[in-house]
């Protein structure tokens, strides 16, 4: 499956679920002094999450051009050392602004990966934030992932923020186990080897981080998800690394 078809399937799937298609914004964030480059699909929706801006829609889908060269989630030190990290990449994402939350976000992601893309269910793992029992139960009791494939991890792995300040919240990630030939014989998604490939990060926007590090509750909760197009292509096209996908070829 070529990247062009994956893109189309992604937009078509979320359009079917009443999401408005929004074009990628510029790599240079508009009127945002907290970021040097656009580093996530949610950047252009920052003020919507904060309640400072209103849109004509409450659900959105986009494939955002991203650059990560500085800040908490820069990944720069990993580029060239792993088979999955890129400085510039495209982030596939769906968003909810005061509409659906954890249950629907998890179901959308699962259905897209397993039904539309056809990934092997037995190889998929989920991670959740340490204290997020609600997401854990949704993965286990509603989606049906066994407990041995659901991992509770700390803030380093499962709490997302776009920068030092702004919207943030706990997240739940979907990983695929590519097998010991890609890394360690025994490990889990917290390992830095290439065995477990993070596909999709589902961020549950609940807080507004202040300059002093405190988290204030947002007026309304939201959903911000991100899935690397190149990573998904590498799995679907069954190649060794993101650099061997048709995106680069």
Short mmCIF file of N, CA and C in Angstrom, two decimals, residues 24-210:
data_model
loop_
_atom_site.label_atom_id
_atom_site.label_comp_id
_atom_site.label_asym_id
_atom_site.label_seq_id
_atom_site.Cartn_x
_atom_site.Cartn_y
_atom_site.Cartn_z
N UNK A 24 -2.50 21.35 6.28
CA UNK A 24 -1.32 21.53 7.12
C UNK A 24 -0.97 23.01 7.22
N UNK A 25 -0.60 23.44 8.41
CA UNK A 25 -0.17 24.83 8.58
C UNK A 25 1.31 24.96 8.25
N UNK A 26 1.83 26.16 8.28
CA UNK A 26 3.23 26.42 7.99
C UNK A 26 4.16 25.78 9.03
N UNK A 27 5.40 25.50 8.63
CA UNK A 27 6.40 25.00 9.59
C UNK A 27 6.80 26.08 10.59
N UNK A 28 6.55 27.34 10.24
CA UNK A 28 6.83 28.45 11.15
C UNK A 28 5.52 28.83 11.83
N UNK A 29 5.38 28.54 13.14
CA UNK A 29 4.11 28.79 13.83
C UNK A 29 3.71 30.27 13.76
N UNK A 30 2.46 30.52 13.44
CA UNK A 30 1.96 31.89 13.34
C UNK A 30 1.72 32.49 14.72
N UNK A 31 2.36 33.59 15.00
CA UNK A 31 2.12 34.36 16.23
C UNK A 31 2.23 33.51 17.50
N UNK A 32 3.21 32.61 17.54
CA UNK A 32 3.42 31.79 18.73
C UNK A 32 4.90 31.84 19.13
N UNK A 33 5.23 32.68 20.10
CA UNK A 33 6.63 32.84 20.51
C UNK A 33 7.19 31.67 21.30
N UNK A 34 6.34 30.69 21.66
CA UNK A 34 6.81 29.56 22.47
C UNK A 34 7.44 28.46 21.62
N UNK A 35 7.31 28.54 20.28
CA UNK A 35 7.84 27.50 19.40
C UNK A 35 8.68 28.09 18.29
N UNK A 36 9.78 27.41 17.96
CA UNK A 36 10.60 27.81 16.82
C UNK A 36 10.02 27.23 15.53
N UNK A 37 9.67 25.93 15.59
CA UNK A 37 9.05 25.25 14.44
C UNK A 37 7.76 24.55 14.88
N UNK A 38 6.87 24.31 13.93
CA UNK A 38 5.70 23.49 14.19
C UNK A 38 6.17 22.08 14.50
N UNK A 39 5.84 21.58 15.70
CA UNK A 39 6.35 20.26 16.12
C UNK A 39 5.26 19.23 16.31
N UNK A 40 3.99 19.60 16.03
CA UNK A 40 2.90 18.66 16.22
C UNK A 40 1.67 19.15 15.47
N UNK A 41 0.77 18.22 15.18
CA UNK A 41 -0.43 18.57 14.46
C UNK A 41 -1.34 19.52 15.20
N UNK A 42 -1.22 19.55 16.55
CA UNK A 42 -2.13 20.37 17.34
C UNK A 42 -1.71 21.83 17.42
N UNK A 43 -0.53 22.19 16.92
CA UNK A 43 -0.04 23.56 17.08
C UNK A 43 -1.04 24.60 16.56
N UNK A 44 -1.59 24.36 15.37
CA UNK A 44 -2.51 25.34 14.79
C UNK A 44 -3.85 25.38 15.53
N UNK A 45 -4.08 24.39 16.40
CA UNK A 45 -5.32 24.36 17.18
C UNK A 45 -5.11 24.76 18.64
N UNK A 46 -3.93 25.27 18.95
CA UNK A 46 -3.57 25.58 20.34
C UNK A 46 -4.61 26.47 21.01
N UNK A 47 -5.00 27.57 20.37
CA UNK A 47 -5.94 28.50 20.99
C UNK A 47 -7.36 27.93 21.06
N UNK A 48 -7.66 26.96 20.20
CA UNK A 48 -8.96 26.29 20.27
C UNK A 48 -9.02 25.44 21.54
N UNK A 49 -7.93 24.70 21.81
CA UNK A 49 -7.87 23.89 23.03
C UNK A 49 -7.93 24.77 24.28
N UNK A 50 -7.31 25.96 24.20
CA UNK A 50 -7.28 26.87 25.36
C UNK A 50 -8.59 27.63 25.53
N UNK A 51 -9.51 27.52 24.57
CA UNK A 51 -10.78 28.22 24.66
C UNK A 51 -10.72 29.66 24.22
N UNK A 52 -9.60 30.06 23.56
CA UNK A 52 -9.44 31.45 23.12
C UNK A 52 -9.95 31.67 21.70
N UNK A 53 -10.19 30.58 20.98
CA UNK A 53 -10.62 30.67 19.58
C UNK A 53 -11.74 29.67 19.34
N UNK A 54 -12.70 30.08 18.52
CA UNK A 54 -13.81 29.21 18.16
C UNK A 54 -13.72 28.86 16.68
N UNK A 55 -13.99 27.60 16.34
CA UNK A 55 -14.05 27.17 14.95
C UNK A 55 -15.49 26.76 14.62
N UNK A 56 -15.75 26.56 13.36
CA UNK A 56 -17.09 26.15 12.94
C UNK A 56 -17.29 24.65 13.09
N UNK A 57 -16.26 23.95 13.56
CA UNK A 57 -16.32 22.50 13.72
C UNK A 57 -15.74 22.11 15.07
N UNK A 58 -16.14 20.93 15.56
CA UNK A 58 -15.61 20.41 16.82
C UNK A 58 -14.75 19.18 16.62
N UNK A 59 -14.68 18.70 15.36
CA UNK A 59 -13.85 17.55 15.02
C UNK A 59 -13.01 17.91 13.79
N UNK A 60 -11.73 17.57 13.83
CA UNK A 60 -10.86 17.90 12.70
C UNK A 60 -9.91 16.75 12.41
N UNK A 61 -9.44 16.69 11.17
CA UNK A 61 -8.43 15.72 10.75
C UNK A 61 -7.43 16.43 9.86
N UNK A 62 -6.15 16.11 10.04
CA UNK A 62 -5.11 16.76 9.24
C UNK A 62 -3.90 15.85 9.11
N UNK A 63 -3.04 16.18 8.14
CA UNK A 63 -1.71 15.59 8.07
C UNK A 63 -0.74 16.76 8.05
N UNK A 64 -0.10 17.00 9.19
CA UNK A 64 0.68 18.21 9.44
C UNK A 64 2.17 17.99 9.20
N UNK A 65 2.79 18.91 8.47
CA UNK A 65 4.24 18.90 8.31
C UNK A 65 4.87 19.35 9.62
N UNK A 66 5.83 18.59 10.14
CA UNK A 66 6.44 18.87 11.45
C UNK A 66 7.97 18.90 11.37
N UNK A 67 8.56 19.72 12.22
CA UNK A 67 10.01 19.79 12.37
C UNK A 67 10.33 19.73 13.85
N UNK A 68 11.17 18.78 14.24
CA UNK A 68 11.55 18.67 15.65
C UNK A 68 13.05 18.83 15.77
N UNK A 69 13.45 20.02 16.18
CA UNK A 69 14.88 20.32 16.30
C UNK A 69 15.21 20.99 17.62
N UNK A 70 14.28 21.01 18.55
CA UNK A 70 14.54 21.63 19.84
C UNK A 70 13.35 21.48 20.76
N UNK A 71 13.56 21.51 22.07
CA UNK A 71 12.46 21.40 23.03
C UNK A 71 12.32 20.00 23.58
N UNK A 72 11.29 19.81 24.40
CA UNK A 72 11.11 18.55 25.13
C UNK A 72 10.97 17.36 24.18
N UNK A 73 10.16 17.51 23.14
CA UNK A 73 9.88 16.38 22.25
C UNK A 73 10.63 16.55 20.93
N UNK A 74 11.94 16.81 20.99
CA UNK A 74 12.64 17.13 19.75
C UNK A 74 13.09 15.90 18.97
N UNK A 75 13.43 14.81 19.66
CA UNK A 75 13.87 13.57 19.01
C UNK A 75 15.19 13.71 18.25
N UNK A 76 15.80 14.90 18.27
CA UNK A 76 16.97 15.14 17.43
C UNK A 76 18.13 14.21 17.76
N UNK A 77 18.30 13.89 19.04
CA UNK A 77 19.43 13.04 19.43
C UNK A 77 19.25 11.60 18.94
N UNK A 78 18.04 11.26 18.49
CA UNK A 78 17.79 9.89 18.01
C UNK A 78 17.91 9.75 16.49
N UNK A 79 17.87 10.87 15.77
CA UNK A 79 17.89 10.80 14.31
C UNK A 79 19.24 10.27 13.84
N UNK A 80 19.19 9.25 13.00
CA UNK A 80 20.41 8.63 12.49
C UNK A 80 20.88 7.45 13.32
N UNK A 81 20.30 7.28 14.51
CA UNK A 81 20.69 6.17 15.39
C UNK A 81 19.61 5.10 15.48
N UNK A 82 18.37 5.44 15.10
CA UNK A 82 17.28 4.47 15.11
C UNK A 82 16.71 4.37 13.69
N UNK A 83 15.82 3.41 13.52
CA UNK A 83 15.20 3.20 12.22
C UNK A 83 13.85 3.91 12.10
N UNK A 84 13.52 4.73 13.09
CA UNK A 84 12.18 5.31 13.15
C UNK A 84 12.13 6.82 13.34
N UNK A 85 13.21 7.46 13.74
CA UNK A 85 13.17 8.89 14.05
C UNK A 85 13.57 9.75 12.85
N UNK A 86 12.84 10.85 12.69
CA UNK A 86 13.10 11.81 11.62
C UNK A 86 13.05 13.23 12.19
N UNK A 87 13.82 14.12 11.59
CA UNK A 87 13.77 15.53 11.99
C UNK A 87 12.54 16.19 11.38
N UNK A 88 12.33 15.95 10.08
CA UNK A 88 11.12 16.42 9.40
C UNK A 88 10.24 15.22 9.08
N UNK A 89 8.97 15.32 9.39
CA UNK A 89 8.04 14.23 9.11
C UNK A 89 6.63 14.79 9.00
N UNK A 90 5.69 13.92 8.64
CA UNK A 90 4.29 14.33 8.53
C UNK A 90 3.47 13.60 9.59
N UNK A 91 2.70 14.38 10.33
CA UNK A 91 1.92 13.86 11.46
C UNK A 91 0.45 13.76 11.09
N UNK A 92 -0.04 12.51 11.04
CA UNK A 92 -1.46 12.28 10.80
C UNK A 92 -2.19 12.44 12.12
N UNK A 93 -3.28 13.20 12.14
CA UNK A 93 -3.95 13.42 13.42
C UNK A 93 -5.44 13.69 13.31
N UNK A 94 -6.15 13.28 14.34
CA UNK A 94 -7.56 13.66 14.48
C UNK A 94 -7.74 14.38 15.81
N UNK A 95 -8.69 15.30 15.84
CA UNK A 95 -8.82 16.22 16.97
C UNK A 95 -10.27 16.39 17.39
N UNK A 96 -10.45 16.57 18.69
CA UNK A 96 -11.76 16.86 19.25
C UNK A 96 -11.65 18.08 20.15
N UNK A 97 -12.56 19.03 19.94
CA UNK A 97 -12.57 20.25 20.75
C UNK A 97 -13.86 20.28 21.56
N UNK A 98 -13.80 19.71 22.76
CA UNK A 98 -14.99 19.69 23.61
C UNK A 98 -16.06 18.73 23.12
N UNK A 99 -15.68 17.80 22.27
CA UNK A 99 -16.64 16.83 21.73
C UNK A 99 -16.36 15.46 22.34
N UNK A 100 -15.79 14.52 21.60
CA UNK A 100 -15.50 13.20 22.17
C UNK A 100 -14.20 13.22 22.98
N UNK A 101 -14.00 12.15 23.75
CA UNK A 101 -12.79 12.10 24.60
C UNK A 101 -12.14 10.72 24.49
N UNK A 102 -11.74 10.13 25.57
CA UNK A 102 -10.89 8.94 25.56
C UNK A 102 -11.50 7.75 24.82
N UNK A 103 -12.73 7.42 25.15
CA UNK A 103 -13.34 6.20 24.61
C UNK A 103 -13.40 6.24 23.08
N UNK A 104 -13.89 7.34 22.53
CA UNK A 104 -14.03 7.45 21.09
C UNK A 104 -12.67 7.54 20.40
N UNK A 105 -11.72 8.27 21.00
CA UNK A 105 -10.39 8.40 20.40
C UNK A 105 -9.70 7.05 20.29
N UNK A 106 -9.81 6.25 21.34
CA UNK A 106 -9.21 4.92 21.34
C UNK A 106 -9.88 4.01 20.31
N UNK A 107 -11.20 4.07 20.24
CA UNK A 107 -11.93 3.24 19.27
C UNK A 107 -11.61 3.64 17.83
N UNK A 108 -11.57 4.95 17.54
CA UNK A 108 -11.23 5.40 16.20
C UNK A 108 -9.87 4.87 15.77
N UNK A 109 -8.88 5.02 16.64
CA UNK A 109 -7.52 4.60 16.32
C UNK A 109 -7.45 3.09 16.09
N UNK A 110 -8.09 2.35 16.96
CA UNK A 110 -8.07 0.88 16.85
C UNK A 110 -8.74 0.41 15.55
N UNK A 111 -9.90 0.98 15.26
CA UNK A 111 -10.63 0.58 14.06
C UNK A 111 -9.87 0.94 12.79
N UNK A 112 -9.23 2.10 12.78
CA UNK A 112 -8.48 2.49 11.58
C UNK A 112 -7.30 1.55 11.34
N UNK A 113 -6.54 1.27 12.39
CA UNK A 113 -5.35 0.44 12.23
C UNK A 113 -5.68 -1.02 11.92
N UNK A 114 -6.73 -1.54 12.55
CA UNK A 114 -7.02 -2.97 12.39
C UNK A 114 -7.96 -3.26 11.23
N UNK A 115 -8.92 -2.36 10.96
CA UNK A 115 -9.91 -2.62 9.91
C UNK A 115 -9.55 -1.97 8.59
N UNK A 116 -9.11 -0.71 8.63
CA UNK A 116 -8.78 -0.01 7.39
C UNK A 116 -7.39 -0.37 6.88
N UNK A 117 -6.43 -0.47 7.79
CA UNK A 117 -5.05 -0.77 7.40
C UNK A 117 -4.75 -2.27 7.48
N UNK A 118 -5.44 -2.97 8.38
CA UNK A 118 -5.29 -4.42 8.47
C UNK A 118 -4.08 -4.90 9.25
N UNK A 119 -3.66 -4.14 10.28
CA UNK A 119 -2.53 -4.57 11.09
C UNK A 119 -2.90 -5.79 11.93
N UNK A 120 -1.90 -6.61 12.23
CA UNK A 120 -2.08 -7.83 13.01
C UNK A 120 -2.40 -7.47 14.47
N UNK A 121 -3.61 -7.77 14.91
CA UNK A 121 -4.07 -7.41 16.25
C UNK A 121 -3.16 -7.99 17.33
N UNK A 122 -2.66 -9.20 17.11
CA UNK A 122 -1.86 -9.89 18.13
C UNK A 122 -0.51 -9.21 18.38
N UNK A 123 -0.10 -8.32 17.49
CA UNK A 123 1.19 -7.64 17.64
C UNK A 123 1.06 -6.23 18.22
N UNK A 124 -0.14 -5.79 18.46
CA UNK A 124 -0.36 -4.43 18.93
C UNK A 124 -0.39 -4.36 20.45
N UNK A 125 0.34 -3.37 21.00
CA UNK A 125 0.40 -3.10 22.43
C UNK A 125 -0.09 -1.68 22.68
N UNK A 126 -0.59 -1.42 23.89
CA UNK A 126 -1.01 -0.08 24.28
C UNK A 126 -0.26 0.34 25.53
N UNK A 127 0.09 1.63 25.61
CA UNK A 127 0.65 2.18 26.84
C UNK A 127 -0.30 3.26 27.34
N UNK A 128 -0.35 3.42 28.67
CA UNK A 128 -1.18 4.45 29.28
C UNK A 128 -0.38 5.11 30.41
N UNK A 129 -0.81 6.31 30.78
CA UNK A 129 -0.17 7.02 31.89
C UNK A 129 -0.43 6.26 33.19
N UNK A 130 0.53 6.31 34.09
CA UNK A 130 0.51 5.54 35.33
C UNK A 130 -0.82 5.58 36.08
N UNK A 131 -1.44 6.75 36.14
CA UNK A 131 -2.66 6.88 36.94
C UNK A 131 -3.94 6.85 36.11
N UNK A 132 -3.81 6.58 34.81
CA UNK A 132 -4.97 6.64 33.92
C UNK A 132 -5.66 5.27 33.84
N UNK A 133 -6.39 4.94 34.90
CA UNK A 133 -7.10 3.66 34.94
C UNK A 133 -8.24 3.61 33.94
N UNK A 134 -8.80 4.77 33.61
CA UNK A 134 -9.92 4.80 32.66
C UNK A 134 -9.48 4.29 31.29
N UNK A 135 -8.36 4.80 30.79
CA UNK A 135 -7.85 4.35 29.48
C UNK A 135 -7.45 2.88 29.53
N UNK A 136 -6.84 2.48 30.64
CA UNK A 136 -6.45 1.08 30.80
C UNK A 136 -7.67 0.16 30.65
N UNK A 137 -8.76 0.53 31.32
CA UNK A 137 -9.97 -0.29 31.28
C UNK A 137 -10.60 -0.30 29.89
N UNK A 138 -10.54 0.82 29.18
CA UNK A 138 -11.10 0.87 27.82
C UNK A 138 -10.33 -0.08 26.92
N UNK A 139 -8.99 -0.04 26.99
CA UNK A 139 -8.18 -0.94 26.17
C UNK A 139 -8.45 -2.40 26.50
N UNK A 140 -8.57 -2.68 27.79
CA UNK A 140 -8.72 -4.07 28.23
C UNK A 140 -10.14 -4.60 28.07
N UNK A 141 -11.11 -3.87 28.61
CA UNK A 141 -12.48 -4.39 28.69
C UNK A 141 -13.31 -4.12 27.44
N UNK A 142 -13.01 -3.04 26.72
CA UNK A 142 -13.82 -2.69 25.56
C UNK A 142 -13.15 -3.06 24.23
N UNK A 143 -11.85 -2.78 24.13
CA UNK A 143 -11.12 -3.13 22.90
C UNK A 143 -10.71 -4.59 22.92
N UNK A 144 -10.39 -5.10 24.12
CA UNK A 144 -10.07 -6.52 24.25
C UNK A 144 -8.59 -6.86 24.24
N UNK A 145 -7.71 -5.87 24.45
CA UNK A 145 -6.28 -6.16 24.54
C UNK A 145 -6.01 -6.81 25.89
N UNK A 146 -5.33 -7.95 25.91
CA UNK A 146 -5.04 -8.61 27.20
C UNK A 146 -4.10 -7.76 28.05
N UNK A 147 -4.16 -7.95 29.37
CA UNK A 147 -3.39 -7.12 30.29
C UNK A 147 -1.89 -7.17 30.04
N UNK A 148 -1.38 -8.29 29.54
CA UNK A 148 0.06 -8.40 29.30
C UNK A 148 0.53 -7.52 28.13
N UNK A 149 -0.43 -6.99 27.36
CA UNK A 149 -0.05 -6.11 26.26
C UNK A 149 -0.49 -4.66 26.50
N UNK A 150 -0.82 -4.35 27.77
CA UNK A 150 -1.11 -2.97 28.16
C UNK A 150 -0.09 -2.57 29.22
N UNK A 151 0.60 -1.45 29.00
CA UNK A 151 1.73 -1.07 29.86
C UNK A 151 1.49 0.31 30.47
N UNK A 152 1.61 0.40 31.80
CA UNK A 152 1.51 1.67 32.49
C UNK A 152 2.91 2.29 32.60
N UNK A 153 3.07 3.50 32.06
CA UNK A 153 4.37 4.16 32.05
C UNK A 153 4.25 5.58 32.63
N UNK A 154 5.38 6.14 33.02
CA UNK A 154 5.40 7.46 33.66
C UNK A 154 5.32 8.61 32.69
N UNK A 155 5.51 9.82 33.22
CA UNK A 155 5.34 11.05 32.44
C UNK A 155 6.32 11.15 31.27
N UNK A 156 7.50 10.56 31.40
CA UNK A 156 8.48 10.62 30.32
C UNK A 156 7.93 10.02 29.04
N UNK A 157 7.07 9.02 29.18
CA UNK A 157 6.52 8.32 28.02
C UNK A 157 5.06 8.68 27.73
N UNK A 158 4.27 8.91 28.76
CA UNK A 158 2.84 9.02 28.56
C UNK A 158 2.20 10.27 29.15
N UNK A 159 2.92 11.39 29.05
CA UNK A 159 2.31 12.69 29.34
C UNK A 159 2.88 13.66 28.31
N UNK A 160 1.98 14.28 27.52
CA UNK A 160 2.45 15.08 26.38
C UNK A 160 2.21 16.56 26.60
N UNK A 161 3.22 17.36 26.19
CA UNK A 161 3.08 18.81 26.17
C UNK A 161 3.79 19.34 24.93
N UNK A 162 3.23 20.35 24.30
CA UNK A 162 3.79 20.87 23.05
C UNK A 162 5.01 21.74 23.29
N UNK A 163 5.15 22.26 24.50
CA UNK A 163 6.27 23.11 24.86
C UNK A 163 6.29 23.30 26.37
N UNK A 164 7.04 24.29 26.85
CA UNK A 164 7.11 24.53 28.29
C UNK A 164 5.78 25.02 28.86
N UNK A 165 4.97 25.65 27.99
CA UNK A 165 3.66 26.16 28.42
C UNK A 165 2.61 25.75 27.40
N UNK A 166 1.35 25.74 27.84
CA UNK A 166 0.27 25.49 26.92
C UNK A 166 -0.48 24.20 27.20
N UNK A 167 -1.37 23.80 26.28
CA UNK A 167 -2.22 22.62 26.48
C UNK A 167 -1.38 21.35 26.64
N UNK A 168 -1.81 20.47 27.53
CA UNK A 168 -1.08 19.23 27.77
C UNK A 168 -2.02 18.21 28.42
N UNK A 169 -1.53 16.99 28.56
CA UNK A 169 -2.35 15.98 29.21
C UNK A 169 -1.76 14.59 29.09
N UNK A 170 -2.35 13.63 29.79
CA UNK A 170 -1.88 12.25 29.72
C UNK A 170 -2.17 11.69 28.33
N UNK A 171 -1.40 10.68 27.93
CA UNK A 171 -1.61 10.11 26.61
C UNK A 171 -1.56 8.59 26.65
N UNK A 172 -2.05 8.01 25.58
CA UNK A 172 -2.04 6.56 25.41
C UNK A 172 -1.49 6.26 24.03
N UNK A 173 -0.47 5.42 23.97
CA UNK A 173 0.20 5.14 22.70
C UNK A 173 -0.09 3.72 22.22
N UNK A 174 -0.11 3.57 20.90
CA UNK A 174 -0.24 2.25 20.29
C UNK A 174 1.10 1.89 19.67
N UNK A 175 1.62 0.72 20.05
CA UNK A 175 2.91 0.23 19.55
C UNK A 175 2.70 -1.10 18.83
N UNK A 176 3.57 -1.39 17.88
CA UNK A 176 3.55 -2.70 17.24
C UNK A 176 4.86 -3.42 17.54
N UNK A 177 4.75 -4.67 17.92
CA UNK A 177 5.92 -5.49 18.22
C UNK A 177 6.45 -6.07 16.90
N UNK A 178 7.61 -5.60 16.46
CA UNK A 178 8.17 -6.03 15.19
C UNK A 178 9.06 -7.28 15.35
N UNK A 179 9.21 -7.72 16.59
CA UNK A 179 9.95 -8.95 16.82
C UNK A 179 11.37 -8.73 17.29
N UNK A 180 11.98 -9.75 17.92
CA UNK A 180 13.33 -9.62 18.48
C UNK A 180 14.41 -9.32 17.44
N UNK A 181 14.15 -9.60 16.18
CA UNK A 181 15.15 -9.29 15.15
C UNK A 181 15.36 -7.79 14.98
N UNK A 182 14.44 -6.98 15.54
CA UNK A 182 14.57 -5.53 15.48
C UNK A 182 15.18 -4.94 16.75
N UNK A 183 15.46 -5.80 17.75
CA UNK A 183 16.02 -5.26 18.99
C UNK A 183 16.24 -6.33 20.02
N UNK A 184 15.71 -6.10 21.22
CA UNK A 184 15.95 -7.00 22.35
C UNK A 184 15.07 -8.25 22.27
N UNK A 185 15.58 -9.32 22.90
CA UNK A 185 14.81 -10.56 22.96
C UNK A 185 13.64 -10.42 23.93
N UNK A 186 13.87 -9.69 25.02
CA UNK A 186 12.83 -9.45 26.02
C UNK A 186 12.79 -7.97 26.37
N UNK A 187 11.72 -7.29 26.01
CA UNK A 187 11.58 -5.87 26.38
C UNK A 187 10.12 -5.46 26.21
N UNK A 188 9.84 -4.18 26.40
CA UNK A 188 8.48 -3.66 26.24
C UNK A 188 8.56 -2.29 25.57
N UNK A 189 7.44 -1.61 25.35
CA UNK A 189 7.48 -0.33 24.64
C UNK A 189 8.34 0.77 25.28
N UNK A 190 8.76 0.61 26.52
CA UNK A 190 9.61 1.63 27.15
C UNK A 190 11.07 1.50 26.73
N UNK A 191 11.42 0.41 26.05
CA UNK A 191 12.81 0.19 25.63
C UNK A 191 13.15 1.07 24.43
N UNK A 192 14.41 1.50 24.32
CA UNK A 192 14.83 2.38 23.25
C UNK A 192 15.21 1.65 21.97
N UNK A 193 15.16 0.33 21.97
CA UNK A 193 15.52 -0.40 20.76
C UNK A 193 14.39 -0.26 19.73
N UNK A 194 14.59 -0.82 18.55
CA UNK A 194 13.63 -0.66 17.46
C UNK A 194 12.56 -1.74 17.43
N UNK A 195 12.54 -2.61 18.45
CA UNK A 195 11.57 -3.71 18.42
C UNK A 195 10.13 -3.19 18.49
N UNK A 196 9.84 -2.37 19.48
CA UNK A 196 8.49 -1.82 19.63
C UNK A 196 8.44 -0.46 18.95
N UNK A 197 7.66 -0.37 17.89
CA UNK A 197 7.54 0.87 17.12
C UNK A 197 6.26 1.60 17.53
N UNK A 198 6.43 2.80 18.07
CA UNK A 198 5.26 3.61 18.40
C UNK A 198 4.60 4.06 17.11
N UNK A 199 3.31 3.75 16.98
CA UNK A 199 2.58 4.15 15.77
C UNK A 199 1.78 5.42 16.01
N UNK A 200 0.99 5.42 17.07
CA UNK A 200 0.00 6.49 17.25
C UNK A 200 -0.02 6.92 18.71
N UNK A 201 -0.01 8.23 18.93
CA UNK A 201 -0.08 8.79 20.28
C UNK A 201 -1.41 9.51 20.44
N UNK A 202 -2.21 9.08 21.39
CA UNK A 202 -3.51 9.68 21.65
C UNK A 202 -3.39 10.54 22.90
N UNK A 203 -3.43 11.85 22.72
CA UNK A 203 -3.26 12.77 23.84
C UNK A 203 -4.63 13.28 24.30
N UNK A 204 -4.85 13.17 25.59
CA UNK A 204 -6.12 13.61 26.18
C UNK A 204 -5.90 14.97 26.84
N UNK A 205 -6.22 16.02 26.11
CA UNK A 205 -5.96 17.38 26.57
C UNK A 205 -6.87 17.75 27.74
N UNK A 206 -6.23 17.96 28.89
CA UNK A 206 -6.99 18.27 30.10
C UNK A 206 -6.48 19.51 30.83
N UNK A 207 -5.22 19.91 30.56
CA UNK A 207 -4.59 20.96 31.36
C UNK A 207 -3.95 22.05 30.50
N UNK A 208 -3.73 23.19 31.13
CA UNK A 208 -2.99 24.31 30.54
C UNK A 208 -1.78 24.53 31.44
N UNK A 209 -0.60 24.15 30.98
CA UNK A 209 0.61 24.28 31.80
C UNK A 209 1.07 25.73 31.85
N UNK A 210 1.31 26.21 33.08
CA UNK A 210 1.73 27.58 33.30
C UNK A 210 3.26 27.69 33.30
#
